[in-house]
Amino acid sequence: MKMTGAEAIVKCLEEQGVEVIFGFPGGVIIDLFDELEKSSVTNVLVRHEQAAVHAADAYGRVKGEVGVALVTSGPGATNTVTGIASAYCDSIPMVVFTGQVPTGLIGNDAFQEVDIVGITRPCTKHNYLVKDPNELVSIIREAFYIARTGRPGPVLIDLPKDVVISKVNFPEPTPVKMQTYRPTYEPHPGQIAKACKEILKAKRPVLYIGGGVIASDSNEELTELATKLNIPTTMTLMGLGGFPGTHKLSMGMLGMHGTYFANMAVSKCDLLIAVGSRFDDRVTGKIADFAPHAKIIHIDIDPTSISKNVKVDIPIVADCKYALTAMNRWLDVQKDFNGKEQEEKLGPWLDEINDWKRKHPLGYVEEGDIIKPQFVVQKLHEMTNGEAIISTEVGQNQMWAAQFYHFNNPRHFLTSGGLGVMGYGFPAAIGAQMAAPDKTVIDIAGDGSIQMNIQELATSRQYKCPVKIAILNNGYLGMVRQWQELFYDKRYAGTDLSVGPDFVKLAEAYGAVGLRATKVSEVEPVIKEALATDNTVIMDFVIAREEGVYPMVPAGKATTEMLLS
Amino acid sequence: MKHTISVLLQNKPGVLSRVTGLFSGRGFNIESLSVAETLDVGVSCLTLVTRGPDEIIEQITKQLHKLIDVIKVVDVGDSEFVEREMALIRVKAESHTRAEVLRIIDIFRGKVVDVSPKSYAVEITGPRSKIKAVIDILKPIGIQEIVRTGTIAMARAKKS
């Protein structure tokens, strides 16, 4: 069957079950937008290509599917780089289509030509320049397959204009099989048994879980293992929601701004069970002092993650879901395993952790009428029953959200974890709202980062997304200011944002709703009104200017060397 | 530790830059690199020589394997192997040294591939150490130009 390249691309999207994409058109890609308009696929017209990619990222995370973005060549393509790099760091499945000048002009420095395949090579899982129209369909199918399988990630497809308008074949879909790419899903049974035996021997075990638990939808299997064995569990930023945050075994987040008890537990444990996490420097602090007394079991689908930063004793290369299931089944058939004995054995360990919890809980100091950001996040949690989808920007807002919104469910916390992109949260909230129209979606933002993609207010309005933005407004680039306060003698170089927009008027200018709270008593009414409003809302919370995020492990220090206030 | 790694990869545009980009991006070093197609024109063989502690070499092989276009990665040094490199060396050869240059080349079983009144261009093949030895010995006579291929390597067949 012959059809145009554009028709084939749209047909491929439908075949992949794509309902919504995020895009911004341009000269060389008009034909594809033209074709999309006739199809069942909705294009959400963003106002900046970076936002398209973040929105696709969040859409994919919430739905557990591959997010799709579509942009033009040149600047359209380069504007996607930040979003792609973020998705790559966070292992988010995504396919990004970029327009390209006609094949005959490639390499001639044509108008809006850029070598986007070259530029994105280090920040995509794989990428393609389609030169032969007859490879178009198979490349798209392969791209979706690569994006979604193994350790997920973004894949980019560069589409020269002549390929989009030429006649192409549309072969019947067959299962994608690749000679060179075969991720390992099933764990090695010997390793599973070895790991389980080690876990049963441990007196002070800790589960340290990351984004892999969410990506593989294995939160239930993880919870089963943790509760069956009574193992205290800590989450990375990307792992929040992988284990219920309000569970008695939860220790919250670990690492630079992790809880006192999570960091203490890791430093004192005799066995660390890492599941879908990658020993990032923000988690480990000074590597030599990380979990110094522990044997380490590491489950990850990506072999390169294993023994990259920390030497692992029992590696298990597998999909977390398969590995955790195998461990649960292994334990089920152990005749001499007794849940009660296990609980008693770990009793002293849990007592010690609970002691730390009592001594140094997460907290903050109230200061009369002045709004504390932590209080705002607590109120948001309370007033949404902990069930909202929360996206964040990057910096203090992100850490307060991670600390004080206790996520019980996976795919409810959207943040740019690895790359740390300011400007991620708002477009992500739009993507999330498109994926889950009936959910409350809140972007917890700072006054600095919200301005990095504030133009998306128009997109949010156009597609009737009742996204709520909670700006924790301190007139500073707060996280950098905090470092300057602590390590640079309070020299606030380049962090003063005291001249900012009036966010209420700004919201109104876009036809959204703007609300402001300047004292504690106004917080609840503002949230209440925002949640009741069927429109995009900016809540401008004017907070304590110099509030810091604590605990804090200074960069390069051991995670036990926490500043507590 | 020096390692010779052999990589089979799909013969497609951009594949080489995926490999070299991986090395530069992650701060791994490449001492030499050589690549050409195999019997199957769709597949290239790339041989690279790198140095690093064991954990870095482990990362290098894993990261190479993670590239979608890579078919197979073998650290050739894990078993017995033969390695060869070729060098073309233009060496000064004036009347009083011409005979000596020829004798040296002969000892190393090299070949003269280009002759001019004042120089010879010679071809030397062998392991890296041999190339180095030839260079060391020709240097005092006067080397005008050198071009080297980089190492290629092959595991020895099982003897039984």
XYZ file of C-alpha atoms in Angstrom:
725
model
C 0.000 0.000 0.000
C 1.464 3.363 -1.002
C 0.800 6.551 0.892
C 2.624 9.795 1.668
C 5.241 9.844 4.395
C 3.012 12.107 6.478
C 0.088 9.691 6.170
C 2.328 6.799 7.142
C 3.652 8.638 10.207
C 0.148 9.409 11.430
C -0.895 5.823 10.779
C 2.081 4.642 12.800
C 1.074 6.933 15.684
C -2.427 5.470 15.639
C -1.008 1.973 15.476
C 1.043 2.754 18.600
C -2.086 3.935 20.398
C -0.984 7.571 20.523
C -3.890 9.874 21.333
C -2.168 13.122 22.239
C 1.065 14.662 21.042
C 2.703 17.961 21.908
C 3.986 20.043 19.056
C 4.970 23.288 17.454
C 5.018 23.597 13.654
C 7.439 25.165 11.201
C 8.276 25.321 7.527
C 9.508 21.828 6.782
C 6.958 19.982 8.878
C 3.696 21.645 7.789
C 2.661 18.566 5.788
C 2.721 16.399 8.885
C 0.659 18.876 10.924
C -1.744 19.048 8.001
C -2.149 15.290 8.080
C -2.508 15.175 11.877
C -5.409 17.572 11.697
C -7.348 14.925 9.734
C -6.569 12.145 12.203
C -7.701 10.970 15.628
C -4.470 12.241 17.185
C -4.775 15.518 19.118
C -1.911 17.951 18.792
C -1.448 20.193 21.797
C 0.067 23.395 20.458
C 2.627 24.542 23.007
C 4.257 27.979 23.005
C 7.860 26.801 23.128
C 9.317 23.492 21.932
C 11.002 22.797 25.267
C 7.543 22.697 26.817
C 6.375 20.175 24.210
C 9.038 17.736 25.312
C 8.441 18.196 29.055
C 4.699 17.815 28.501
C 5.256 14.638 26.482
C 7.563 13.381 29.237
C 4.908 13.903 31.905
C 2.124 12.562 29.708
C 4.131 9.388 29.244
C 4.904 9.094 32.960
C 1.311 9.492 34.051
C -0.068 7.095 31.443
C 2.793 4.634 31.489
C 3.078 5.070 27.735
C 5.462 6.613 25.247
C 5.105 10.409 25.110
C 5.360 12.067 21.710
C 6.575 15.509 20.674
C 6.697 16.979 17.185
C 8.673 20.047 16.161
C 10.227 21.658 13.148
C 13.873 21.758 12.048
C 16.641 24.065 13.259
C 15.598 26.084 16.315
C 12.529 23.901 16.800
C 14.829 20.934 17.096
C 17.481 22.599 19.269
C 14.796 23.830 21.663
C 13.917 20.216 22.416
C 17.404 19.323 23.637
C 16.875 20.233 27.306
C 13.676 18.222 27.457
C 15.250 15.246 25.740
C 18.289 15.308 28.030
C 15.980 15.441 31.045
C 13.961 12.462 29.808
C 17.200 10.589 29.143
C 18.481 11.157 32.685
C 15.138 10.090 34.145
C 14.643 7.083 31.799
C 11.353 8.341 30.405
C 9.964 6.676 27.270
C 9.483 9.215 24.514
C 9.640 9.657 20.773
C 10.522 13.094 19.431
C 9.945 13.853 15.757
C 11.909 16.731 14.300
C 11.516 18.211 10.854
C 14.612 18.445 8.697
C 15.498 20.229 5.458
C 15.149 18.076 2.319
C 17.823 15.365 2.020
C 19.349 17.154 -0.973
C 20.061 20.222 1.158
C 21.448 18.404 4.230
C 24.981 19.559 4.838
C 24.544 22.750 2.818
C 23.845 25.032 5.782
C 20.299 25.487 4.547
C 17.792 27.748 6.314
C 16.798 26.244 9.674
C 19.120 23.304 9.156
C 20.833 21.768 12.140
C 22.408 18.351 12.697
C 19.988 17.400 15.450
C 20.912 13.724 15.254
C 24.506 14.704 15.978
C 23.476 17.106 18.719
C 21.229 14.630 20.526
C 23.403 11.536 20.147
C 24.667 11.689 23.743
C 21.266 12.439 25.262
C 18.970 9.989 23.471
C 18.675 6.258 23.874
C 18.899 6.136 20.100
C 18.181 8.419 17.178
C 17.542 8.250 13.466
C 17.782 10.373 10.361
C 15.323 8.901 7.875
C 16.972 9.085 4.458
C 15.123 6.316 2.659
C 11.341 6.808 2.617
C 10.878 3.057 2.555
C 12.540 2.746 5.944
C 10.254 5.344 7.509
C 7.633 2.980 8.896
C 10.051 0.380 10.234
C 12.135 3.108 11.883
C 9.096 4.557 13.667
C 8.065 1.115 14.936
C 11.600 0.421 16.073
C 11.813 3.817 17.784
C 8.695 3.206 19.867
C 9.959 -0.260 20.734
C 13.332 1.049 21.869
C 11.789 3.940 23.805
C 9.434 1.686 25.746
C 11.498 -1.451 26.408
C 14.534 -2.173 28.558
C 15.594 0.920 30.433
C 13.187 3.357 28.802
C 14.402 6.562 27.215
C 13.859 9.168 24.521
C 14.346 8.337 20.851
C 14.544 11.027 18.183
C 13.522 10.683 14.549
C 14.684 13.377 12.124
C 12.330 13.713 9.147
C 13.594 15.446 6.000
C 10.853 17.322 4.198
C 11.121 15.214 1.019
C 10.664 12.009 3.031
C 7.496 13.389 4.592
C 5.954 14.158 1.201
C 7.240 11.196 -0.803
C 5.281 8.006 -1.469
C 6.194 5.226 0.936
C 5.291 1.613 1.597
C 3.258 0.745 4.652
C 4.093 -2.859 5.523
C 1.873 -4.827 7.888
C 3.051 -4.548 11.466
C 5.152 -7.445 12.731
C 6.732 -7.735 16.187
C 9.942 -5.718 16.303
C 12.985 -7.952 16.571
C 16.428 -6.454 16.737
C 19.663 -8.323 16.400
C 21.585 -5.820 18.469
C 19.128 -4.843 21.175
C 17.710 -7.431 23.532
C 17.219 -6.159 27.067
C 17.361 -8.701 29.881
C 14.041 -8.967 31.702
C 14.322 -12.266 33.528
C 16.661 -12.386 36.497
C 19.203 -15.147 36.937
C 17.588 -17.621 39.376
C 20.904 -18.275 41.110
C 21.322 -14.580 41.842
C 17.765 -14.362 43.172
C 18.388 -17.200 45.604
C 21.701 -15.699 46.655
C 20.067 -12.314 47.244
C 17.161 -13.780 49.207
C 19.466 -15.795 51.447
C 21.472 -12.673 52.148
C 18.284 -10.761 52.973
C 17.162 -13.448 55.415
C 20.561 -13.300 57.123
C 20.547 -9.523 57.485
C 19.816 -7.912 60.812
C 19.793 -4.323 59.595
C 18.541 -4.339 55.996
C 17.358 -1.297 54.046
C 15.478 -1.141 50.752
C 16.634 1.777 48.615
C 14.301 2.172 45.670
C 14.415 4.397 42.621
C 12.597 5.338 39.443
C 13.006 1.807 38.087
C 10.256 0.632 40.427
C 7.896 3.168 38.889
C 9.000 2.605 35.304
C 8.440 -1.146 35.663
C 5.144 -0.734 37.558
C 6.456 -2.913 40.350
C 5.318 -0.888 43.367
C 3.006 -3.707 44.439
C 5.707 -6.358 44.229
C 8.075 -4.040 46.083
C 5.526 -3.365 48.810
C 4.897 -7.092 49.113
C 8.592 -7.781 49.610
C 9.100 -4.916 52.071
C 6.109 -5.830 54.221
C 6.655 -9.583 54.042
C 10.154 -9.076 55.457
C 9.488 -5.909 57.445
C 12.298 -4.014 55.746
C 12.493 -0.234 56.198
C 12.346 1.451 52.817
C 13.714 4.705 51.474
C 13.038 6.300 48.116
C 15.120 8.411 45.776
C 13.539 11.521 44.314
C 12.561 9.495 41.253
C 11.326 6.621 43.407
C 8.765 8.613 45.398
C 5.412 6.872 45.127
C 7.072 3.506 44.478
C 6.337 2.632 48.094
C 3.574 4.296 50.141
C 5.056 7.402 51.762
C 2.733 7.137 54.756
C 3.534 3.449 55.428
C 5.193 2.742 58.768
C 8.176 1.189 56.986
C 8.672 4.283 54.829
C 11.628 6.476 55.710
C 10.890 9.021 53.001
C 13.587 10.270 50.700
C 17.321 9.764 51.253
C 20.311 11.771 50.119
C 21.248 15.432 50.051
C 17.848 16.597 51.301
C 16.707 13.231 52.564
C 15.359 12.580 56.021
C 17.726 12.232 58.960
C 16.491 8.705 59.627
C 16.825 7.510 56.022
C 20.412 8.697 55.810
C 21.253 7.284 59.230
C 19.645 3.963 58.370
C 21.644 3.670 55.151
C 24.865 4.514 56.938
C 24.240 1.889 59.626
C 22.641 -0.897 57.609
C 24.287 -4.269 57.066
C 22.499 -4.921 53.785
C 21.404 -2.408 51.187
C 18.928 -3.643 48.618
C 18.931 -1.207 45.710
C 15.967 -1.612 43.387
C 15.879 0.395 40.159
C 18.110 3.097 41.547
C 21.526 4.181 40.330
C 23.612 5.494 43.246
C 23.453 9.072 42.035
C 25.813 11.524 43.776
C 22.825 13.357 45.274
C 21.952 10.073 46.990
C 25.364 8.815 48.023
C 27.174 11.983 49.061
C 30.815 11.062 49.628
C 31.011 7.624 48.014
C 33.615 6.191 50.392
C 31.300 6.750 53.362
C 28.114 5.538 51.718
C 26.580 2.486 53.407
C 30.032 1.580 54.735
C 28.950 -1.521 56.646
C 26.619 -2.951 54.045
C 26.672 -5.719 51.528
C 24.918 -4.415 48.445
C 22.320 -6.114 46.275
C 21.486 -4.165 43.144
C 18.566 -4.886 40.841
C 18.621 -2.919 37.602
C 17.709 -3.579 34.000
C 20.691 -1.546 32.811
C 23.996 -3.393 33.317
C 25.929 -0.106 33.102
C 24.214 1.102 36.274
C 25.643 -1.785 38.237
C 29.001 -1.182 39.915
C 29.292 2.180 38.155
C 29.552 4.321 41.280
C 29.466 1.784 44.098
C 30.854 -1.751 44.050
C 27.965 -4.214 44.170
C 28.143 -7.617 45.890
C 25.119 -9.269 44.315
C 24.137 -7.797 40.953
C 20.806 -8.750 39.427
C 20.339 -7.551 35.866
C 16.601 -7.709 35.292
C 13.373 -5.788 35.100
C 12.467 -4.849 38.694
C 9.031 -6.408 38.358
C 10.428 -9.777 37.281
C 13.151 -9.730 39.907
C 10.869 -8.723 42.785
C 8.294 -11.299 41.756
C 10.968 -13.976 41.671
C 12.160 -12.968 45.136
C 8.634 -13.010 46.552
C 8.003 -16.461 45.047
C 11.349 -17.751 46.337
C 10.452 -16.632 49.835
C 6.949 -18.117 49.550
C 8.319 -21.615 49.204
C 10.817 -21.435 52.069
C 9.423 -23.821 54.660
C 11.540 -22.438 57.474
C 10.655 -18.810 56.765
C 8.490 -17.416 59.518
C 7.169 -13.873 59.173
C 6.815 -13.475 62.902
C 10.397 -14.501 63.615
C 11.598 -12.171 60.905
C 9.654 -9.309 62.481
C 11.156 -10.085 65.874
C 14.643 -10.318 64.440
C 14.367 -6.881 62.822
C 12.628 -5.406 65.874
C 15.697 -3.746 67.382
C 16.644 -2.285 64.001
C 13.203 -0.766 63.476
C 13.246 0.530 67.051
C 16.508 2.286 66.334
C 15.069 3.848 63.176
C 11.910 4.905 64.993
C 14.103 6.497 67.611
C 15.816 8.561 64.919
C 12.389 9.416 63.521
C 11.280 10.724 66.909
C 14.466 12.664 67.530
C 14.743 14.347 64.148
C 11.490 14.322 62.230
C 11.055 16.473 59.140
C 9.923 19.856 60.302
C 10.160 23.613 60.248
C 9.819 26.523 62.612
C 6.626 28.541 62.547
C 7.081 32.312 62.482
C 3.765 33.985 63.282
C 2.027 35.296 60.210
C 4.847 34.565 57.818
C 4.044 31.724 55.416
C 6.437 28.817 55.554
C 6.730 26.892 52.260
C 6.608 23.545 54.047
C 3.252 24.558 55.509
C 1.916 25.279 52.031
C 2.959 21.834 50.793
C 1.456 20.190 53.890
C -1.809 22.037 53.266
C -1.811 21.026 49.604
C -1.319 17.427 50.703
C -4.085 17.633 53.249
C -6.593 19.413 51.025
C -6.063 17.022 48.086
C -6.093 13.916 50.332
C -2.610 13.195 49.077
C -4.087 12.164 45.744
C -3.108 14.992 43.432
C -0.551 14.622 40.697
C 2.289 16.902 41.711
C 4.863 18.280 39.326
C 7.720 20.466 40.434
C 10.239 22.852 39.079
C 13.787 22.521 40.363
C 15.325 23.841 43.533
C 13.830 24.422 46.960
C 10.256 24.026 45.665
C 11.158 20.569 44.390
C 12.727 19.440 47.657
C 9.898 20.770 49.831
C 7.408 18.985 47.590
C 9.421 15.764 47.849
C 9.712 16.036 51.623
C 6.234 17.139 52.619
C 3.837 15.682 50.047
C 3.891 12.050 51.109
C 3.283 10.187 47.888
C 1.389 6.941 48.277
C 0.953 6.151 44.606
C 3.309 5.766 41.672
C 3.133 8.089 38.657
C 1.877 10.936 40.845
C 5.156 12.793 41.288
C 6.671 14.413 38.211
C 10.021 16.054 38.515
C 13.171 16.526 36.486
C 15.346 14.422 38.748
C 18.595 13.742 36.943
C 19.071 16.818 34.791
C 17.323 19.186 37.194
C 15.490 21.401 34.713
C 13.973 24.635 35.970
C 10.898 25.139 33.816
C 9.953 21.454 33.799
C 7.026 21.593 36.197
C 4.453 23.719 34.431
C 4.563 22.072 30.996
C 4.723 18.736 32.818
C 1.550 19.644 34.672
C -0.156 20.373 31.347
C 1.018 17.023 29.980
C -0.220 15.287 33.120
C -3.601 16.991 32.922
C -3.985 15.914 29.278
C -3.219 12.349 30.388
C -5.526 12.430 33.407
C -8.264 14.997 32.816
C -10.120 14.096 36.001
C -7.180 14.393 38.379
C -6.107 17.429 40.333
C -2.731 18.462 38.953
C -0.547 20.912 40.852
C 2.782 22.380 39.828
C 4.732 23.260 42.946
C 6.977 26.026 41.673
C 9.363 28.744 42.669
C 9.142 32.317 41.451
C 12.377 31.753 39.540
C 11.662 28.527 37.721
C 8.037 29.245 36.857
C 9.286 32.098 34.696
C 11.279 29.692 32.570
C 8.158 28.370 30.843
C 5.494 30.824 31.968
C 4.373 31.284 28.335
C 2.585 27.937 28.634
C -0.241 29.699 30.455
C -1.625 30.168 26.952
C -1.400 26.447 26.187
C -2.996 25.557 29.489
C -5.864 27.925 28.756
C -6.275 26.859 25.131
C -6.660 23.198 26.065
C -8.754 23.980 29.142
C -6.310 22.431 31.590
C -7.368 23.326 35.118
C -3.755 23.053 36.234
C -2.932 24.686 39.562
C 0.393 26.410 40.027
C 1.543 26.956 43.582
C 4.389 29.476 43.485
C 6.479 29.448 46.638
C 7.551 33.034 46.102
C 10.615 34.159 48.038
C 12.069 36.600 45.539
C 15.221 34.571 45.249
C 16.684 31.700 43.319
C 16.240 30.035 46.651
C 18.379 26.923 46.465
C 21.410 28.755 45.150
C 20.802 31.464 47.734
C 20.771 28.784 50.428
C 24.201 27.532 49.271
C 25.440 31.128 49.236
C 24.142 31.627 52.762
C 25.889 28.484 53.981
C 29.066 28.339 51.948
C 29.663 31.787 50.425
C 29.323 34.125 53.442
C 25.861 35.229 52.355
C 27.117 36.816 49.168
C 23.914 36.524 47.131
C 25.530 36.859 43.731
C 23.040 36.639 40.909
C 20.191 35.225 42.956
C 18.059 38.253 43.841
C 14.710 38.088 42.061
C 13.005 40.804 44.092
C 11.945 42.468 40.857
C 9.479 39.969 39.465
C 6.115 40.061 37.780
C 2.837 40.461 39.604
C 1.820 36.830 39.184
C -1.843 37.541 39.855
C -2.013 40.090 37.058
C 0.082 37.844 34.858
C -2.403 35.005 35.290
C -5.261 37.359 34.535
C -3.525 38.654 31.420
C -3.662 35.093 30.066
C -7.277 34.624 31.098
C -6.281 32.397 33.988
C -7.060 33.040 37.628
C -4.525 34.609 39.985
C -4.710 34.335 43.779
C -2.288 35.562 46.396
C -1.585 34.679 50.019
C 0.757 36.823 52.083
C 0.004 35.460 55.546
C -0.632 32.074 57.075
C -4.358 32.549 57.480
C -4.754 33.142 53.746
C -3.156 29.883 52.653
C -6.094 27.595 53.157
C -8.729 29.880 51.566
C -6.498 30.386 48.538
C -5.973 26.644 48.049
C -9.657 26.016 48.576
C -10.632 28.563 45.950
C -8.022 27.297 43.531
C -9.160 23.692 43.844
C -12.739 24.758 43.248
C -11.860 26.732 40.126
C -12.267 25.062 36.757
C -9.488 27.042 35.144
C -5.756 27.397 35.225
C -4.888 29.052 38.531
C -1.724 30.670 39.829
C -1.490 30.694 43.609
C 1.180 33.195 44.595
C 2.334 32.291 48.109
C 4.615 35.004 49.399
C 6.813 32.963 51.728
C 9.606 33.504 54.252
C 12.370 34.925 52.086
C 15.306 33.074 53.534
C 13.802 29.725 54.463
C 16.148 26.824 53.786
C 15.677 23.168 52.883
C 16.783 20.851 55.691
C 18.220 18.368 56.409
C 21.037 19.098 54.026
C 24.164 17.125 53.251
C 26.730 19.585 51.885
C 28.027 18.489 48.468
C 30.863 15.978 48.769
C 30.223 15.207 52.453
C 29.148 11.906 53.943
C 25.383 11.557 54.251
C 25.685 11.368 58.025
C 27.109 14.897 58.077
C 23.712 16.533 57.836
C 22.919 20.135 58.616
C 19.608 19.872 60.437
C 18.620 23.540 60.453
C 46.242 -1.668 32.257
C 46.149 -1.711 28.462
C 43.111 -3.383 26.912
C 42.372 -4.205 23.302
C 38.646 -4.244 22.693
C 37.039 -5.560 19.577
C 33.572 -4.264 18.697
C 31.272 -5.572 15.994
C 28.817 -2.931 14.905
C 26.264 -2.250 12.262
C 27.770 -0.518 9.273
C 25.560 2.574 9.292
C 26.243 6.312 9.079
C 27.015 7.867 12.439
C 27.868 4.655 14.253
C 31.541 5.525 14.640
C 30.635 8.853 16.168
C 28.369 7.089 18.671
C 31.402 5.126 19.797
C 33.855 8.028 19.896
C 31.214 10.287 21.469
C 30.759 7.744 24.220
C 34.488 7.832 24.969
C 34.818 11.614 24.944
C 31.550 12.173 26.805
C 32.465 9.846 29.630
C 36.118 10.757 29.774
C 37.435 7.356 28.670
C 40.619 7.447 26.653
C 41.304 5.912 23.262
C 44.912 5.103 22.416
C 44.215 3.833 18.956
C 41.227 2.953 16.888
C 40.795 1.184 13.626
C 37.644 0.228 11.788
C 36.676 -1.510 8.558
C 33.914 -3.692 7.218
C 33.893 -7.452 7.798
C 32.952 -10.274 5.409
C 29.391 -9.145 5.921
C 29.311 -5.638 4.438
C 26.526 -4.727 6.849
C 28.841 -5.253 9.788
C 32.011 -3.380 10.724
C 34.725 -4.434 13.099
C 36.260 -1.774 15.267
C 39.366 -2.438 17.291
C 40.294 0.011 19.960
C 43.091 0.157 22.465
C 42.386 1.835 25.768
C 43.900 2.017 29.213
C 42.295 2.097 32.624
C 41.633 0.248 35.858
C 39.400 -2.829 35.697
C 36.234 -1.040 36.787
C 36.624 1.542 34.013
C 37.225 -1.173 31.425
C 34.082 -2.912 32.703
C 32.129 0.326 32.249
C 33.606 0.803 28.776
C 32.517 -2.646 27.608
C 29.071 -2.286 29.170
C 28.540 1.193 27.769
C 29.647 0.041 24.312
C 27.260 -2.856 24.519
C 24.434 -0.498 25.445
C 24.737 1.347 22.126
C 21.868 0.161 19.978
C 24.026 -0.366 16.878
C 26.619 -2.497 18.653
C 26.369 -6.229 18.009
C 29.193 -7.631 20.110
C 31.934 -6.391 22.399
C 34.945 -8.528 23.262
C 37.868 -7.611 25.457
C 40.361 -9.510 23.316
C 42.851 -9.585 26.149
C 40.604 -11.969 28.081
C 42.149 -14.779 26.043
C 45.269 -15.324 23.907
C 45.274 -13.052 20.908
C 47.383 -11.760 18.067
C 47.649 -8.063 17.368
C 49.110 -6.198 14.449
C 49.692 -2.646 13.482
C 51.147 -1.233 10.293
C 53.319 1.828 9.942
C 54.519 3.647 6.849
C 57.745 5.442 7.710
C 59.618 7.842 5.461
C 63.197 7.771 6.574
C 66.117 9.857 5.405
C 68.347 7.712 3.164
C 71.326 9.571 1.779
C 74.322 7.890 0.205
C 76.079 7.010 3.467
C 72.934 5.631 5.212
C 71.017 3.996 2.382
C 72.523 0.584 2.910
C 72.098 0.732 6.658
C 68.419 1.628 6.397
C 67.866 -1.322 4.099
C 69.647 -3.647 6.531
C 67.528 -2.459 9.432
C 64.327 -2.822 7.453
C 65.389 -6.276 6.451
C 66.005 -7.307 10.052
C 62.455 -6.249 10.925
C 61.100 -7.882 7.795
C 59.857 -4.565 6.481
C 59.418 -3.553 2.851
C 60.461 -0.516 0.899
C 57.355 0.875 -0.788
C 58.635 4.180 -2.174
C 62.089 5.328 -3.144
C 63.500 8.789 -3.769
C 67.091 9.954 -4.068
C 67.129 11.105 -0.469
C 64.606 8.832 1.315
C 62.908 5.490 1.551
C 59.315 4.947 2.550
C 59.087 1.626 4.361
C 56.213 -0.533 5.486
C 56.475 -2.285 8.827
C 53.903 -4.658 10.250
C 53.805 -6.198 13.693
C 52.694 -5.774 17.232
C 52.941 -2.309 18.733
C 56.223 -3.142 20.442
C 57.889 -3.993 17.161
C 56.727 -0.780 15.495
C 58.148 1.092 18.455
C 61.458 -0.717 18.145
C 61.772 0.175 14.458
C 60.943 3.793 15.144
C 63.499 3.959 17.934
C 66.208 2.593 15.767
C 65.396 4.721 12.693
C 65.036 7.951 14.652
C 68.772 8.769 14.820
C 68.982 8.324 11.069
C 66.139 10.771 10.532
C 62.416 10.006 10.259
C 60.619 12.505 8.025
C 57.070 11.248 8.279
C 55.085 8.482 9.959
C 51.585 7.177 9.354
C 50.235 4.358 11.544
C 47.069 2.328 11.330
C 46.211 1.655 14.934
C 46.064 -1.841 16.308
C 43.881 -4.622 14.987
C 43.526 -7.825 16.949
C 42.101 -11.326 16.753
C 41.652 -13.990 19.429
C 43.649 -17.155 18.822
C 41.665 -20.226 17.816
C 41.200 -22.953 20.424
C 44.018 -25.472 20.055
C 41.885 -28.529 20.651
